[in-house]
Tab-separated table of C-alpha atoms in Angstrom:
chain	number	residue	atom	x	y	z
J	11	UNK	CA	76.131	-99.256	52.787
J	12	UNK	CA	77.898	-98.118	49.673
J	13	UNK	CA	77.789	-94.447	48.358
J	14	UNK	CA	76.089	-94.819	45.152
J	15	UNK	CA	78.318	-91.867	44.143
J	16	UNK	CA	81.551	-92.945	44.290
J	17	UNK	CA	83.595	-94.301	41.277
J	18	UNK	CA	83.683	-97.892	41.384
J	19	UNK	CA	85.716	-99.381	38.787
J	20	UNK	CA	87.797	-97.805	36.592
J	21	UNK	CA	86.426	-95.125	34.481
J	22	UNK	CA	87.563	-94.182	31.067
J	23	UNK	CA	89.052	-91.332	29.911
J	24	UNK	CA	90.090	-90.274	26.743
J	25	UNK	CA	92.889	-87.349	26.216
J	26	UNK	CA	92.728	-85.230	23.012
J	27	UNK	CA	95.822	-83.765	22.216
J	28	UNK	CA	98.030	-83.556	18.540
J	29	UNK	CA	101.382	-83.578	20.943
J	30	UNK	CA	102.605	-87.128	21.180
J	31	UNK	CA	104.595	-85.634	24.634
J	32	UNK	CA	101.326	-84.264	25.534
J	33	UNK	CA	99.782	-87.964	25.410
J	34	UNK	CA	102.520	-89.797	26.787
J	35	UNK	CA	102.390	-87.243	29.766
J	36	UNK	CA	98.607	-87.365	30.149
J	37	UNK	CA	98.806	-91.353	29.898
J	38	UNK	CA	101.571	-91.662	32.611
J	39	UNK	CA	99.543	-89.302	34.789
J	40	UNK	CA	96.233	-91.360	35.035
J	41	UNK	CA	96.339	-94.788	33.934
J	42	UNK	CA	97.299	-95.871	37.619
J	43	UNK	CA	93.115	-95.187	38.827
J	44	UNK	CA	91.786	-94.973	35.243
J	45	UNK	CA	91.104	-97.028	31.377
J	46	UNK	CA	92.730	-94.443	29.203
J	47	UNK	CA	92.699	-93.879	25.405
J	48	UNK	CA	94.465	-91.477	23.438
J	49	UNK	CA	93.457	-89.420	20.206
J	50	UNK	CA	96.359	-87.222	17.977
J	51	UNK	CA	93.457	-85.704	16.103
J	52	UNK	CA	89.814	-84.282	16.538
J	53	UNK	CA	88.924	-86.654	13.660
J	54	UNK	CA	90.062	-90.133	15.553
J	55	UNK	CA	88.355	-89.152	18.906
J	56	UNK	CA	84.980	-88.239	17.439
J	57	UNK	CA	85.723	-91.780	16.011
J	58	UNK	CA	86.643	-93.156	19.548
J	59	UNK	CA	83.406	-91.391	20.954
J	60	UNK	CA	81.445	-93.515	18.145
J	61	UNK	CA	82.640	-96.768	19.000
J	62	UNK	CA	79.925	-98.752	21.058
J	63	UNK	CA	82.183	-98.039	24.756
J	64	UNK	CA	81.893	-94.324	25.069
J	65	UNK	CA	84.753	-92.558	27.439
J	66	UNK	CA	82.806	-90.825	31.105
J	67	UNK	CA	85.425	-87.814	30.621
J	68	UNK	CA	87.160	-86.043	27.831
J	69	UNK	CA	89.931	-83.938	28.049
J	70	UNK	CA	90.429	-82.060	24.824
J	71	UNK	CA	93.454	-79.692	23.759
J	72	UNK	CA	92.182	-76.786	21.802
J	73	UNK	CA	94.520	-76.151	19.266
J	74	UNK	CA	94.859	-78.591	16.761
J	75	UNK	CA	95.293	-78.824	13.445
J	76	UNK	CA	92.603	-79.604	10.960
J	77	UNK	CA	89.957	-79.908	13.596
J	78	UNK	CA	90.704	-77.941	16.239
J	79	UNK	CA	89.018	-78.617	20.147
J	80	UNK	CA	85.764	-75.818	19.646
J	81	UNK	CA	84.864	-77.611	16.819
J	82	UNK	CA	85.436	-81.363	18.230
J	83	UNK	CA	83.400	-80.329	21.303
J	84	UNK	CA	80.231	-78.652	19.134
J	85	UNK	CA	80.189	-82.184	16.934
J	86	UNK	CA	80.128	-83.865	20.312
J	87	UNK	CA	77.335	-81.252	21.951
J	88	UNK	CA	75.421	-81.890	18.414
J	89	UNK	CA	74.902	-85.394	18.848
J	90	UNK	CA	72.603	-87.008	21.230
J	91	UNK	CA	74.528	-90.132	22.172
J	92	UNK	CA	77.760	-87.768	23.597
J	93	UNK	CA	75.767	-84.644	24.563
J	94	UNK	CA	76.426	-85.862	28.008
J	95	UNK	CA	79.907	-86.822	28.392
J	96	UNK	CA	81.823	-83.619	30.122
J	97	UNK	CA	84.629	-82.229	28.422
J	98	UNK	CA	87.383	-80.535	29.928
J	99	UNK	CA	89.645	-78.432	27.824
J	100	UNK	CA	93.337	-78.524	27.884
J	101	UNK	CA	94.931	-75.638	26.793
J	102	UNK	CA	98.059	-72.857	27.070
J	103	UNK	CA	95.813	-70.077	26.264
J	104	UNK	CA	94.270	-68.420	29.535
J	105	UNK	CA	92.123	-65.175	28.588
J	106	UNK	CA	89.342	-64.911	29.256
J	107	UNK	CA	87.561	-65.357	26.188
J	108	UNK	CA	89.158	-67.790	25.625
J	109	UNK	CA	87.407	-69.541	28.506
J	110	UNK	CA	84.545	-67.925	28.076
J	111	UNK	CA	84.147	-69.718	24.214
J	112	UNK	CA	84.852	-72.893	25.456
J	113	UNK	CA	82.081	-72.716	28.233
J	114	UNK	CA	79.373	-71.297	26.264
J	115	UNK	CA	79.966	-74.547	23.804
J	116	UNK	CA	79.554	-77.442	26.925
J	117	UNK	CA	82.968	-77.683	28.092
J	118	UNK	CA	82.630	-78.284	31.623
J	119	UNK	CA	86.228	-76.731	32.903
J	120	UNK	CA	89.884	-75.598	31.880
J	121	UNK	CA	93.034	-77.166	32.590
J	122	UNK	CA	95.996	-74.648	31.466
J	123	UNK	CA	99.297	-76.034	30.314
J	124	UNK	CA	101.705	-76.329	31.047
J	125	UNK	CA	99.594	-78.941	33.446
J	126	UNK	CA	99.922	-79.576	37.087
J	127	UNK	CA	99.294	-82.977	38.093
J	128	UNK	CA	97.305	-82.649	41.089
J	129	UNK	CA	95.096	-80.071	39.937
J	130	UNK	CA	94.649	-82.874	36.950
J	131	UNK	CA	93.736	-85.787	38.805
J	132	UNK	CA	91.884	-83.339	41.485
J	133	UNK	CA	89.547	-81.819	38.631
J	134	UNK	CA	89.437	-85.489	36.442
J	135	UNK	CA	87.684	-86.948	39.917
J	136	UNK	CA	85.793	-84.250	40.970
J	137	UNK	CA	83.502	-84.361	37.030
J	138	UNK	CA	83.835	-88.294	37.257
J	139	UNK	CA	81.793	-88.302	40.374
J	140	UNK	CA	79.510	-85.107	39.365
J	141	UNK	CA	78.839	-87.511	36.036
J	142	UNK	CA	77.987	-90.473	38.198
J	143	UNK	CA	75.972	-88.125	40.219
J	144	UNK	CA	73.854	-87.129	37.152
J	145	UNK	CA	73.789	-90.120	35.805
J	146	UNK	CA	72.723	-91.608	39.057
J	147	UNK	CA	70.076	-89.146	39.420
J	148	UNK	CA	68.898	-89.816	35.695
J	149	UNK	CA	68.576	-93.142	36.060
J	150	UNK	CA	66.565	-92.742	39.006
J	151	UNK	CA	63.816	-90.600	38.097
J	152	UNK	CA	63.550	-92.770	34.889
J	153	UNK	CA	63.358	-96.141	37.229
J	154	UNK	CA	60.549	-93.709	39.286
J	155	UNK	CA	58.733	-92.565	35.934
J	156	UNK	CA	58.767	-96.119	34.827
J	157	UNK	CA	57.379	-97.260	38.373
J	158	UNK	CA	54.693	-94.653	38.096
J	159	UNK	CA	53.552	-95.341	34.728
J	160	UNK	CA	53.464	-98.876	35.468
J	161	UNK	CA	51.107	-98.035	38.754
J	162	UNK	CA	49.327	-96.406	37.073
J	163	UNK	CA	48.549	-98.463	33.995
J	164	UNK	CA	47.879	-101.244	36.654
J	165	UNK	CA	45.276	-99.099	38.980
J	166	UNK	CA	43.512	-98.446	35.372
J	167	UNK	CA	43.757	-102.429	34.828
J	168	UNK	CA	42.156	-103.219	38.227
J	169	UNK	CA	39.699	-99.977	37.734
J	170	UNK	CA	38.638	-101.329	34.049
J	171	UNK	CA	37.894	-104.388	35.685
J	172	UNK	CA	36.259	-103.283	38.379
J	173	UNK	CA	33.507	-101.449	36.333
J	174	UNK	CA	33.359	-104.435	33.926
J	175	UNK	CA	32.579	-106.341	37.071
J	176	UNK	CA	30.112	-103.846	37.833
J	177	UNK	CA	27.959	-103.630	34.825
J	178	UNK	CA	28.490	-107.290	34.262
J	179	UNK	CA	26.474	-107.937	37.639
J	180	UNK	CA	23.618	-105.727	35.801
J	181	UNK	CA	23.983	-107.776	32.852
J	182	UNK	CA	23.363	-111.072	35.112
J	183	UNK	CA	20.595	-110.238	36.014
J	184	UNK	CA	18.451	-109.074	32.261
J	185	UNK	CA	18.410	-110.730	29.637
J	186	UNK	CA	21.789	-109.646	28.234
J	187	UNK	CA	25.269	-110.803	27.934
J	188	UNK	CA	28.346	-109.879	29.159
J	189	UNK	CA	29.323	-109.449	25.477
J	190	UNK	CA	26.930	-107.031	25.237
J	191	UNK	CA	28.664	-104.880	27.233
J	192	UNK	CA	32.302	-105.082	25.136
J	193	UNK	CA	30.385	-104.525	22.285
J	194	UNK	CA	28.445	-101.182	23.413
J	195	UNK	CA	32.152	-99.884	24.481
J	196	UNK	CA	33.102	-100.656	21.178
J	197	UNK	CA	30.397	-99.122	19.155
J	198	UNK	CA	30.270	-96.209	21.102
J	199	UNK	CA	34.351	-95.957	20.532
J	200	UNK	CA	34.049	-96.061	16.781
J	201	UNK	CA	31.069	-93.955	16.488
J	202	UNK	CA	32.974	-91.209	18.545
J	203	UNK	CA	36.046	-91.458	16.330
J	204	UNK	CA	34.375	-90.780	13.543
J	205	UNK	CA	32.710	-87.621	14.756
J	206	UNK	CA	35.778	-86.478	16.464
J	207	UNK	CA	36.625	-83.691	13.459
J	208	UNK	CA	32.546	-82.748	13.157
J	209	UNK	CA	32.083	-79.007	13.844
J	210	UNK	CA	28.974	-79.926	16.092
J	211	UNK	CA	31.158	-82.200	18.310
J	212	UNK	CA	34.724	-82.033	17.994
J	213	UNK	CA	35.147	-79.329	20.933
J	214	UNK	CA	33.966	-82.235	23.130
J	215	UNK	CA	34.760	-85.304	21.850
J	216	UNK	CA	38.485	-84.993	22.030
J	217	UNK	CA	41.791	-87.053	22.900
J	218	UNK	CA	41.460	-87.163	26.410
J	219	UNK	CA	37.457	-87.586	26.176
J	220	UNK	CA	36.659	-90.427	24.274
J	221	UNK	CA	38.584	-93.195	26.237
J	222	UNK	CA	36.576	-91.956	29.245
J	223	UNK	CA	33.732	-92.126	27.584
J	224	UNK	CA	34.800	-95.733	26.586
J	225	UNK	CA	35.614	-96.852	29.962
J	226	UNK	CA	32.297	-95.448	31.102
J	227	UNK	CA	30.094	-97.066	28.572
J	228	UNK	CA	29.567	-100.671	30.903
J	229	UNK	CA	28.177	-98.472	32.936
J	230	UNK	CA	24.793	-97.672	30.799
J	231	UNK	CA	22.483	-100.077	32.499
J	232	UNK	CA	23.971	-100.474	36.160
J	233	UNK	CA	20.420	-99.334	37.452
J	234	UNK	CA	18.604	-102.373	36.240
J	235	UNK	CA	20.192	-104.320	40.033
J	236	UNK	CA	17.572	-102.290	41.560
J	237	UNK	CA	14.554	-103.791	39.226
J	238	UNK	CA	12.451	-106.649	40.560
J	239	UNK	CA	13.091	-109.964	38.818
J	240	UNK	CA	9.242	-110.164	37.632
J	241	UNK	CA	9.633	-107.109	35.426
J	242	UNK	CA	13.503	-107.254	34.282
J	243	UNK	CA	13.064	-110.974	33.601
J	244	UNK	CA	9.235	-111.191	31.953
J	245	UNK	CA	9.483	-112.354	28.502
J	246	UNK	CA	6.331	-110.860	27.568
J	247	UNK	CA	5.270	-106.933	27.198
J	248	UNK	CA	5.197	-104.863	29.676
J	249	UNK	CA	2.011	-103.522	31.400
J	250	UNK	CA	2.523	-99.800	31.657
J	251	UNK	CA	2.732	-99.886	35.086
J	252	UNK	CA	5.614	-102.252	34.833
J	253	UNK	CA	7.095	-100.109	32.015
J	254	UNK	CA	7.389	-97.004	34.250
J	255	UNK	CA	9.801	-99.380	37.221
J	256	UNK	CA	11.552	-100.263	34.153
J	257	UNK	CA	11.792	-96.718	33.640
J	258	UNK	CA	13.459	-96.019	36.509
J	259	UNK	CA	16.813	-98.128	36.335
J	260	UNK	CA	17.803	-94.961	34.907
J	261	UNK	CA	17.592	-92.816	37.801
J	262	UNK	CA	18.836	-95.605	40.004
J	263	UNK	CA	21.961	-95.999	37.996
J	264	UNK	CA	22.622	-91.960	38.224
J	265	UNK	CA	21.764	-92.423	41.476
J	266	UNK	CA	24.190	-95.105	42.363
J	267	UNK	CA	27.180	-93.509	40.639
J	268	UNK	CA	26.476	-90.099	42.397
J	269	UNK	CA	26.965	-92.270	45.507
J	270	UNK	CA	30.040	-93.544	43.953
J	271	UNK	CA	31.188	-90.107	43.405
J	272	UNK	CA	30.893	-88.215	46.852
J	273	UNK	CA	33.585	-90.555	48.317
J	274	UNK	CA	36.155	-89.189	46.265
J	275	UNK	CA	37.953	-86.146	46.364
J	276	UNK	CA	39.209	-85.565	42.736
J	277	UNK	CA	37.016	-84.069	40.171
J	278	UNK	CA	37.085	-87.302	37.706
J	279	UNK	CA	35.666	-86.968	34.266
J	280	UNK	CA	35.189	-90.599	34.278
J	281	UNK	CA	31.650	-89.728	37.040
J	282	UNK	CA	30.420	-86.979	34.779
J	283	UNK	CA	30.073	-89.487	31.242
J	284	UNK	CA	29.278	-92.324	33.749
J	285	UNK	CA	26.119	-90.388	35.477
J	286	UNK	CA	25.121	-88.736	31.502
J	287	UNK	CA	24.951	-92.025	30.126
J	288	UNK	CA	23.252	-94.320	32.822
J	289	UNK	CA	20.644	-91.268	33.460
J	290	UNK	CA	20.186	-90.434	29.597
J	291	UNK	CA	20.564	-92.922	27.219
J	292	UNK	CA	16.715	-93.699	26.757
J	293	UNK	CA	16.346	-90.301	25.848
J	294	UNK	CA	15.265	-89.370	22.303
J	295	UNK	CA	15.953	-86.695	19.580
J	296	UNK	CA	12.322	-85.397	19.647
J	297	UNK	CA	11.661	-85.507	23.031
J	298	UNK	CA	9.839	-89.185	23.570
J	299	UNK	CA	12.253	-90.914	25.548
J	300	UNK	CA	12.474	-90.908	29.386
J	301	UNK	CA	13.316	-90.046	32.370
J	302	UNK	CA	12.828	-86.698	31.486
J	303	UNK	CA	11.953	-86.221	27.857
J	304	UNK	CA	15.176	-84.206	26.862
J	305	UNK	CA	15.280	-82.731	22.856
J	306	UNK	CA	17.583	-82.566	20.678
J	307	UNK	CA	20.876	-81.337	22.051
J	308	UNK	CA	20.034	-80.959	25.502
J	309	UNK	CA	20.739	-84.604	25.741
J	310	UNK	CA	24.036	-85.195	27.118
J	311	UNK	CA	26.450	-86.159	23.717
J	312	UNK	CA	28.030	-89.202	25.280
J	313	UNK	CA	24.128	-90.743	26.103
J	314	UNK	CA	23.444	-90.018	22.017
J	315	UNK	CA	26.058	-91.792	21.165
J	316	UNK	CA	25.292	-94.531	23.788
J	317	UNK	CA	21.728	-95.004	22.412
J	318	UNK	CA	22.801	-95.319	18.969
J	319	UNK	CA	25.210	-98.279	20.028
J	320	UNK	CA	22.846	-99.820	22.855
J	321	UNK	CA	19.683	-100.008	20.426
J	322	UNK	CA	21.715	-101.609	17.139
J	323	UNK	CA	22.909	-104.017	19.692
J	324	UNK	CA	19.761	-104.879	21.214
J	325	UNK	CA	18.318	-105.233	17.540
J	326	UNK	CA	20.814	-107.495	16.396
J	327	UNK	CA	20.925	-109.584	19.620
J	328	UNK	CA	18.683	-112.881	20.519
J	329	UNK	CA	16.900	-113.304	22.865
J	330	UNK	CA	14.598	-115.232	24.978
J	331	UNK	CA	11.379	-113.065	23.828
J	332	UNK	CA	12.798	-112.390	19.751
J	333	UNK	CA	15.275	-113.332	17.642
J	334	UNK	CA	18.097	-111.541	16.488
J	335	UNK	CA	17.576	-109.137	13.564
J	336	UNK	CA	20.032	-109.013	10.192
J	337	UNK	CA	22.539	-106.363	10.206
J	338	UNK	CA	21.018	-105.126	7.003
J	339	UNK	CA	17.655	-104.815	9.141
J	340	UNK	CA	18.990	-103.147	12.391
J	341	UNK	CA	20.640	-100.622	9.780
J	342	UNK	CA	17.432	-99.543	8.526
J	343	UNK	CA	15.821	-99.017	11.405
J	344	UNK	CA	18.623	-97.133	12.914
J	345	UNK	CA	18.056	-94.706	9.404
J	346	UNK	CA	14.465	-94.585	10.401
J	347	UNK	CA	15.492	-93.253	13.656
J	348	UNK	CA	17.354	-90.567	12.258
J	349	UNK	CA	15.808	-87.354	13.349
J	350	UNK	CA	13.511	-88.387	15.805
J	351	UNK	CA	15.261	-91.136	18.307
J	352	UNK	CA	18.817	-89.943	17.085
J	353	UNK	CA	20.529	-87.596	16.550
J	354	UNK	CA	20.714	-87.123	12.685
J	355	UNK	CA	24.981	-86.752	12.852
J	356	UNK	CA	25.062	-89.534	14.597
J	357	UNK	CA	22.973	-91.678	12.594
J	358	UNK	CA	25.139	-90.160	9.063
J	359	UNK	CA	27.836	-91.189	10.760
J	360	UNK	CA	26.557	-94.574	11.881
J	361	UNK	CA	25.646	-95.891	8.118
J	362	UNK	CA	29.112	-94.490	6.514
J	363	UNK	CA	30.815	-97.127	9.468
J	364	UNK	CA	27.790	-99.724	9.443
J	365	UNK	CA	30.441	-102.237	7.966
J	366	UNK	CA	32.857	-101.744	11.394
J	367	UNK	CA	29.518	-101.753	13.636
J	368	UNK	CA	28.718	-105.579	11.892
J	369	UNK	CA	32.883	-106.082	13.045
J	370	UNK	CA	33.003	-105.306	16.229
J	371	UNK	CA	29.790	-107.815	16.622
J	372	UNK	CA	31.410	-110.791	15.165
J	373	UNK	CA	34.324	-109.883	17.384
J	374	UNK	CA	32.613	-110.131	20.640
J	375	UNK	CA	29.288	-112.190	19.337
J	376	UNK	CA	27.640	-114.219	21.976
J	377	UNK	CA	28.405	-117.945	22.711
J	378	UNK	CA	26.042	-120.663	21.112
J	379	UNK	CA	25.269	-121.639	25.151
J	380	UNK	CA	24.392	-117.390	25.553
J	381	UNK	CA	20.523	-118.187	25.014
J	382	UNK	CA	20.249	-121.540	26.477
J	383	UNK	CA	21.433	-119.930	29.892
J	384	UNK	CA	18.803	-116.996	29.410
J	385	UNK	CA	16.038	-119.979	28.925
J	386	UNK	CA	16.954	-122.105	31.719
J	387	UNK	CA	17.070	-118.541	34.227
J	388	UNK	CA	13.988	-118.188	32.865
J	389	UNK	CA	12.594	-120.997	33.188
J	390	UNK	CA	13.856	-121.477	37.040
J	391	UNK	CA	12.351	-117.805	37.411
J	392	UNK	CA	8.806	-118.775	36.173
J	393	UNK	CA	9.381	-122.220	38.107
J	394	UNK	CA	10.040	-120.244	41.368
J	395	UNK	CA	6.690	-117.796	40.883
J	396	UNK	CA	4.461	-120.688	39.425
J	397	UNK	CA	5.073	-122.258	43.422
J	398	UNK	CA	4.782	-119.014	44.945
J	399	UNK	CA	1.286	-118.290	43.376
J	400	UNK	CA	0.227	-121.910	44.046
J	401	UNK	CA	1.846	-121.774	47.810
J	402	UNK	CA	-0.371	-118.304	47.745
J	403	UNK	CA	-3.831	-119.937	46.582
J	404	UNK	CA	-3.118	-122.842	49.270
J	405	UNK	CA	-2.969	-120.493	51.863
J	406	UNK	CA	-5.772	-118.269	50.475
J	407	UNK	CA	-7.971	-120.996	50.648
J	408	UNK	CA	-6.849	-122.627	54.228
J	409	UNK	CA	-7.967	-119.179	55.171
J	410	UNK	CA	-11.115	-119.305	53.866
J	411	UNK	CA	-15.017	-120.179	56.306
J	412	UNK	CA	-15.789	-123.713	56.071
């Protein structure tokens, strides 16, 4: 197998120097293993450097006229495109200082003149393959970054879809959409933005916050798997008994996401807005909601914001037991709200964005089939118990004294 470190090719090196001996010498010297080009002046190899096939090695006399090599070498250090290419200076001065200027600027070694040619083509190879090194190393960790970012955006793909998946199978099985569910996220999003810069709620609802709090939005209603057909599905009102199982798709969703939780090992943000949300978004400002009849701000902020997006939705939704309400109408009642089911920010800051609220419904409305499949589930539902009751009442009365 091939070093990925040694020169393959011929490299390219361009010599610096305002002695045409000097060149001449310099060109003899390496054009046997390498490309080079020459420059008489600082001025024409900055202009070589700019041209679009940049030399791997410089070497760069130091006194010139005009533009002498310190000041070639900071122009090339200056700009981002040559930062990189290693510079070696050739020069008949040897203090010290001298070297030590030279270094300090980027130059990555000294030739002194006059020049011996081994130590010349021994120090030209020796940066050639420390550039290839870096450059093989840079290009390496940028093909790794690249692989991990594009992992990564892919296990957020397949996670995204996973919980879509999720609260979609929720969705199924009410009398929702799976629109509803894009919408929510959506709402929720927007409402969030525009309270990100509020005094009450920008601590929490920051950069890294809100797109969790997105992502875990699907998850609102996940409990509702665990309520019986005859109750999620009954067109009608609920008795109160029924109303307090419907109560409790809240705690089965918390439930169900704790569960979720305990088989991972990370401390994921994603859980905590996930578990606020499913458990609290029937909560209310002044206490009336369930399961546990939180005030004010001891309700969780991302389940406030969820509430204000899940009710507007239901409002302006058909369905199999209403019709959908106007925009105009849903808005008012959301202003009703203010205070005493919502949280009075949130509802401000709901009507000054009511117009991007009435977008992001056209955007993901429901298909013109969306209520004809919630009729004909209903109707195989109430199909299904009217035979159970009358399969009941046969055997009730097969049972019965002659």
């Amino acid at each position: 197998m091939n070093n990925p470190l040694e020169l393959s090719g011929k490299c390219t090196v361009l010599v610096v120097d305002d002695t045409p001996d000097n060149l001449s010498l310099m060109s003899d010297l390496l054009r046997s293993d390498y490309k080079v080009k020459l420059a008489p002046s600082g001025e024409r190899a900055l202009q070589i450097v700019a041209g679009e096939s940049k030399p791997d090695l410089i070497l760069l006399d130091i006194m010139m006229p005009d533009m002498d090599g310190y000041e070639v070498l900071r122009r090339l250090q200056f700009n981002p495109d040559t930062e990189d290419i290693p510079v070696i200076f050739l020069t008949a001065m040897s203090a010290a200082e001298d070297e030590s200027i030279g270094l300090e600027l980027g130059a990555v070694d000294y030739i002194t003149k006059p020049i011996n040619p081994a130590i010349v083509m021994a120090r030209v190879r020796n940066h050639l393959q420390l550039k290839r090194a870096r450059d093989y190393l840079a290009h390496h960790n940028s093909f790794l970054e690249q692989e991990v970012a594009n992992r990564t955006r892919a296990l957020a793909e397949l996670q995204d879809a996973t919980i879509r998946a999720m609260a979609s199978l929720a969705e199924t099985r009410d009398n929702e959409t799976g629109n509803h569910i894009r919408r929510t996220q959506h709402y929720v999003e927007a409402l969030a933005r525009k309270l990100q810069n509020h005094p009450r709620f920008r601590d929490e609802l920051t950069e890294e916050a809100i797109p969790v709090i997105f992502k875990s939005a699907p998850l609102h209603d996940i409990g509702k798997v665990g309520i019986p057909d005859r109750i999620l599905l009954k067109p009608g009102k609920l008795t109160p008994e029924e109303f307090e199982i419907m109560k409790t798709h809240t705690t089965l969703g918390r439930d169900a996401i704790v569960a979720a939780e305990t088989e991972t090992t990370q401390n994921n943000p994603f859980f905590r807005y996930a578990k606020e949300i499913a458990y609290s978004h029937q909560e209310k400002w002044d206490g009336s909601g369930y399961p546990e009849g939180l005030v004010g701000n001891t309700i969780p902020l991302s389940a406030r914001l969820m509430a204000v997006a899940d009710v507007y939705d239901a409002l302006i939704s058909e369905r199999v037991y209403k019709a959908a309400f106007p925009h105009e109408m849903a808005v008012e009642i959301i202003r009703d709200g203010r205070g005493s089911h919502f949280d009075p920010d949130m509802v401000d800051a709901f009507l000054s964005l009511s117009e991007e609220f009435r977008r992001i419904a056209q955007q993901f409305a429901d298909g013109e089939n969306a209520l004809l499949v919630q009729l004909d589930r209903l109707a195989q539902d109430l199909s299904t118990d009217s035979v159970h009751i009358a399969k009941t009442g046969e055997d009730k009365e097969a049972g019965k004294p002659g």
